[in-house]
PDB file of C-alpha atoms in Angstrom:
ATOM      1  CA  VAL A  36      87.203 103.195 107.704  1.00  0.00           C
ATOM      2  CA  GLU A  37      84.291 102.522 110.073  1.00  0.00           C
ATOM      3  CA  ASP A  38      84.146  99.309 110.525  1.00  0.00           C
ATOM      4  CA  THR A  39      82.773  99.026 107.272  1.00  0.00           C
ATOM      5  CA  PHE A  40      85.867  98.508 103.855  1.00  0.00           C
ATOM      6  CA  CYS A  41      89.622  98.876 104.530  1.00  0.00           C
ATOM      7  CA  PHE A  42      92.394 100.460 102.171  1.00  0.00           C
ATOM      8  CA  VAL A  43      95.617  98.906 101.905  1.00  0.00           C
ATOM      9  CA  ASP A  44      98.365 100.351 100.301  1.00  0.00           C
ATOM     10  CA  MET A  45     100.547  98.226  98.516  1.00  0.00           C
ATOM     11  CA  PRO A  46     104.508  99.223  97.930  1.00  0.00           C
ATOM     12  CA  GLY A  47     104.839 100.940  94.618  1.00  0.00           C
ATOM     13  CA  TYR A  48     107.851  98.351  93.914  1.00  0.00           C
ATOM     14  CA  GLY A  49     109.095 100.212  90.474  1.00  0.00           C
ATOM     15  CA  TYR A  50     110.189 102.791  91.782  1.00  0.00           C
ATOM     16  CA  ALA A  51     111.465 101.868  95.694  1.00  0.00           C
ATOM     17  CA  LYS A  52     114.735 102.205  95.871  1.00  0.00           C
ATOM     18  CA  VAL A  53     115.374  98.779  97.447  1.00  0.00           C
ATOM     19  CA  SER A  54     117.482  95.212  95.998  1.00  0.00           C
ATOM     20  CA  LYS A  55     115.890  93.579  93.163  1.00  0.00           C
ATOM     21  CA  SER A  56     115.946  91.106  96.071  1.00  0.00           C
ATOM     22  CA  GLU A  57     113.691  93.439  97.905  1.00  0.00           C
ATOM     23  CA  ARG A  58     111.482  93.571  95.197  1.00  0.00           C
ATOM     24  CA  LYS A  59     110.927  90.505  94.506  1.00  0.00           C
ATOM     25  CA  GLU A  60     109.604  89.788  97.420  1.00  0.00           C
ATOM     26  CA  PHE A  61     107.637  93.160  97.256  1.00  0.00           C
ATOM     27  CA  LYS A  62     106.042  91.042  93.852  1.00  0.00           C
ATOM     28  CA  ARG A  63     105.295  87.537  95.097  1.00  0.00           C
ATOM     29  CA  MET A  64     103.890  89.491  98.877  1.00  0.00           C
ATOM     30  CA  ILE A  65     101.309  91.583  97.134  1.00  0.00           C
ATOM     31  CA  GLU A  66     100.691  88.585  94.695  1.00  0.00           C
ATOM     32  CA  GLU A  67      99.960  86.081  97.666  1.00  0.00           C
ATOM     33  CA  TYR A  68      97.528  88.923  98.950  1.00  0.00           C
ATOM     34  CA  VAL A  69      95.397  89.704  95.703  1.00  0.00           C
ATOM     35  CA  ARG A  70      95.219  85.768  95.481  1.00  0.00           C
ATOM     36  CA  LYS A  71      94.124  85.376  98.826  1.00  0.00           C
ATOM     37  CA  ARG A  72      92.280  88.112  99.689  1.00  0.00           C
ATOM     38  CA  GLU A  73      88.427  86.910  99.092  1.00  0.00           C
ATOM     39  CA  ASN A  74      87.055  89.965 100.264  1.00  0.00           C
ATOM     40  CA  LEU A  75      88.670  92.677  97.489  1.00  0.00           C
ATOM     41  CA  MET A  76      86.495  94.424  96.323  1.00  0.00           C
ATOM     42  CA  MET A  77      89.423  96.760  93.480  1.00  0.00           C
ATOM     43  CA  VAL A  78      92.065  97.533  93.233  1.00  0.00           C
ATOM     44  CA  ILE A  79      93.044 101.254  92.338  1.00  0.00           C
ATOM     45  CA  GLN A  80      96.236 101.169  90.254  1.00  0.00           C
ATOM     46  CA  ILE A  81      98.309 104.969  91.051  1.00  0.00           C
ATOM     47  CA  ILE A  82     100.125 105.769  87.753  1.00  0.00           C
ATOM     48  CA  ASP A  83     102.011 109.590  87.997  1.00  0.00           C
ATOM     49  CA  PHE A  84     100.155 111.354  85.242  1.00  0.00           C
ATOM     50  CA  ARG A  85     103.756 113.355  83.642  1.00  0.00           C
ATOM     51  CA  HIS A  86     105.489 110.809  82.287  1.00  0.00           C
ATOM     52  CA  LYS A  87     104.165 107.711  79.846  1.00  0.00           C
ATOM     53  CA  PRO A  88     103.157 104.840  81.992  1.00  0.00           C
ATOM     54  CA  THR A  89     106.676 102.476  83.511  1.00  0.00           C
ATOM     55  CA  ASN A  90     107.489  99.408  82.408  1.00  0.00           C
ATOM     56  CA  ASP A  91     106.058  98.550  85.990  1.00  0.00           C
ATOM     57  CA  ASP A  92     103.190 100.374  85.485  1.00  0.00           C
ATOM     58  CA  ILE A  93     102.091  97.868  82.492  1.00  0.00           C
ATOM     59  CA  GLU A  94     103.229  95.299  83.782  1.00  0.00           C
ATOM     60  CA  VAL A  95     100.815  95.084  87.351  1.00  0.00           C
ATOM     61  CA  HIS A  96      98.273  96.569  85.123  1.00  0.00           C
ATOM     62  CA  GLN A  97      98.127  93.389  82.694  1.00  0.00           C
ATOM     63  CA  TRP A  98      98.798  90.964  85.360  1.00  0.00           C
ATOM     64  CA  LEU A  99      95.883  92.265  87.306  1.00  0.00           C
ATOM     65  CA  LYS A 100      93.488  92.164  84.438  1.00  0.00           C
ATOM     66  CA  THR A 101      95.274  88.299  84.080  1.00  0.00           C
ATOM     67  CA  MET A 102      93.574  87.856  87.880  1.00  0.00           C
ATOM     68  CA  ASP A 103      89.828  88.725  86.429  1.00  0.00           C
ATOM     69  CA  ILE A 104      91.054  92.309  88.448  1.00  0.00           C
ATOM     70  CA  THR A 105      89.993  95.429  86.197  1.00  0.00           C
ATOM     71  CA  PRO A 106      92.283  97.857  87.824  1.00  0.00           C
ATOM     72  CA  ILE A 107      90.607 101.734  88.778  1.00  0.00           C
ATOM     73  CA  VAL A 108      93.224 103.987  86.931  1.00  0.00           C
ATOM     74  CA  VAL A 109      94.311 106.854  88.690  1.00  0.00           C
ATOM     75  CA  ALA A 110      96.374 109.658  87.181  1.00  0.00           C
ATOM     76  CA  THR A 111      97.539 112.161  89.669  1.00  0.00           C
ATOM     77  CA  LYS A 112      99.601 115.214  89.488  1.00  0.00           C
ATOM     78  CA  ILE A 113      98.024 116.421  86.327  1.00  0.00           C
ATOM     79  CA  ASP A 114      98.120 119.784  88.106  1.00  0.00           C
ATOM     80  CA  LYS A 115     101.642 119.743  87.188  1.00  0.00           C
ATOM     81  CA  VAL A 116     101.029 119.288  83.491  1.00  0.00           C
ATOM     82  CA  LYS A 117     100.783 121.281  80.529  1.00  0.00           C
ATOM     83  CA  ASN A 118      97.470 121.961  79.212  1.00  0.00           C
ATOM     84  CA  SER A 119      99.037 121.772  75.492  1.00  0.00           C
ATOM     85  CA  GLU A 120     100.395 117.975  76.699  1.00  0.00           C
ATOM     86  CA  TYR A 121      97.081 116.714  78.567  1.00  0.00           C
ATOM     87  CA  ARG A 122      95.771 114.853  75.183  1.00  0.00           C
ATOM     88  CA  LYS A 123      99.057 113.283  74.492  1.00  0.00           C
ATOM     89  CA  ASN A 124     100.071 111.754  78.783  1.00  0.00           C
ATOM     90  CA  MET A 125      95.990 110.185  78.150  1.00  0.00           C
ATOM     91  CA  LYS A 126      96.720 108.835  74.618  1.00  0.00           C
ATOM     92  CA  GLN A 127      99.783 106.912  76.910  1.00  0.00           C
ATOM     93  CA  ILE A 128      98.254 105.359  78.846  1.00  0.00           C
ATOM     94  CA  ILE A 129      94.942 104.345  77.314  1.00  0.00           C
ATOM     95  CA  GLU A 130      97.228 102.841  74.768  1.00  0.00           C
ATOM     96  CA  ALA A 131      99.078 101.488  77.356  1.00  0.00           C
ATOM     97  CA  PHE A 132      97.089 100.115  79.572  1.00  0.00           C
ATOM     98  CA  GLU A 133      94.943  98.854  76.205  1.00  0.00           C
ATOM     99  CA  LEU A 134      92.189 100.676  77.788  1.00  0.00           C
ATOM    100  CA  GLN A 135      88.939 101.542  76.008  1.00  0.00           C
ATOM    101  CA  ASP A 136      89.101 105.735  76.472  1.00  0.00           C
ATOM    102  CA  ALA A 137      90.115 108.145  78.910  1.00  0.00           C
ATOM    103  CA  GLU A 138      86.534 107.712  80.930  1.00  0.00           C
ATOM    104  CA  ASP A 139      88.460 104.502  81.846  1.00  0.00           C
ATOM    105  CA  ILE A 140      91.301 107.108  83.731  1.00  0.00           C
ATOM    106  CA  PHE A 141      90.368 108.876  86.282  1.00  0.00           C
ATOM    107  CA  PRO A 142      93.134 112.229  85.838  1.00  0.00           C
ATOM    108  CA  PHE A 143      94.065 113.228  89.981  1.00  0.00           C
ATOM    109  CA  SER A 144      95.049 115.992  91.934  1.00  0.00           C
ATOM    110  CA  SER A 145      95.494 116.135  95.364  1.00  0.00           C
ATOM    111  CA  THR A 146      96.832 119.930  95.027  1.00  0.00           C
ATOM    112  CA  ALA A 147      93.971 121.101  93.564  1.00  0.00           C
ATOM    113  CA  LYS A 148      91.685 118.855  94.451  1.00  0.00           C
ATOM    114  CA  THR A 149      90.892 117.734  90.649  1.00  0.00           C
ATOM    115  CA  GLY A 150      89.316 114.779  90.511  1.00  0.00           C
ATOM    116  CA  LYS A 151      88.672 113.305  94.119  1.00  0.00           C
ATOM    117  CA  LYS A 152      84.264 113.914  93.391  1.00  0.00           C
ATOM    118  CA  GLU A 153      84.084 111.706  90.610  1.00  0.00           C
ATOM    119  CA  LEU A 154      86.763 109.224  92.838  1.00  0.00           C
ATOM    120  CA  MET A 155      83.974 109.780  95.691  1.00  0.00           C
ATOM    121  CA  LYS A 156      81.225 108.401  93.967  1.00  0.00           C
ATOM    122  CA  VAL A 157      82.716 105.149  91.862  1.00  0.00           C
ATOM    123  CA  LEU A 158      83.965 104.369  95.925  1.00  0.00           C
ATOM    124  CA  ASP A 159      80.817 104.910  96.958  1.00  0.00           C
ATOM    125  CA  GLU A 160      79.257 102.630  94.650  1.00  0.00           C
ATOM    126  CA  ILE A 161      81.910 100.322  95.055  1.00  0.00           C
ATOM    127  CA  LEU A 162      82.148 100.183  98.352  1.00  0.00           C
ATOM    128  CA  LEU A 163      78.698 101.418  99.982  1.00  0.00           C
ATOM    129  CA  ASP A 164      76.668  98.883  97.356  1.00  0.00           C
ATOM    130  CA  ASP A 165      74.521  97.559  99.509  1.00  0.00           C
TER     131      ASP A 165
END
């Protein structure tokens, strides 16, 4: 982005319809990238807010924490969740990822543009910090 920073999209190997060997290769590739990337500033973990975090979501989150990386958790598709289910879904994420509270999660909807301003503020703080 304007020769300032790069976003790197890692494969969502928990959702990809690939063989077990290809999934293992995804995991190896991600681990190598994270371990060797000295200029890595942050990791954004994107999860689907409509569902309880998967075992893969939890495993990736825990693995990142063992690497001393606290990922920014972005919960997408919040516009697809009824208001009555919002608190329950938020609690499931907090518990699954062992977070302090809901402030550690960025609820996001690309359709409704919900959460965009809040996420952009955090990205600006991290990426454009002089």
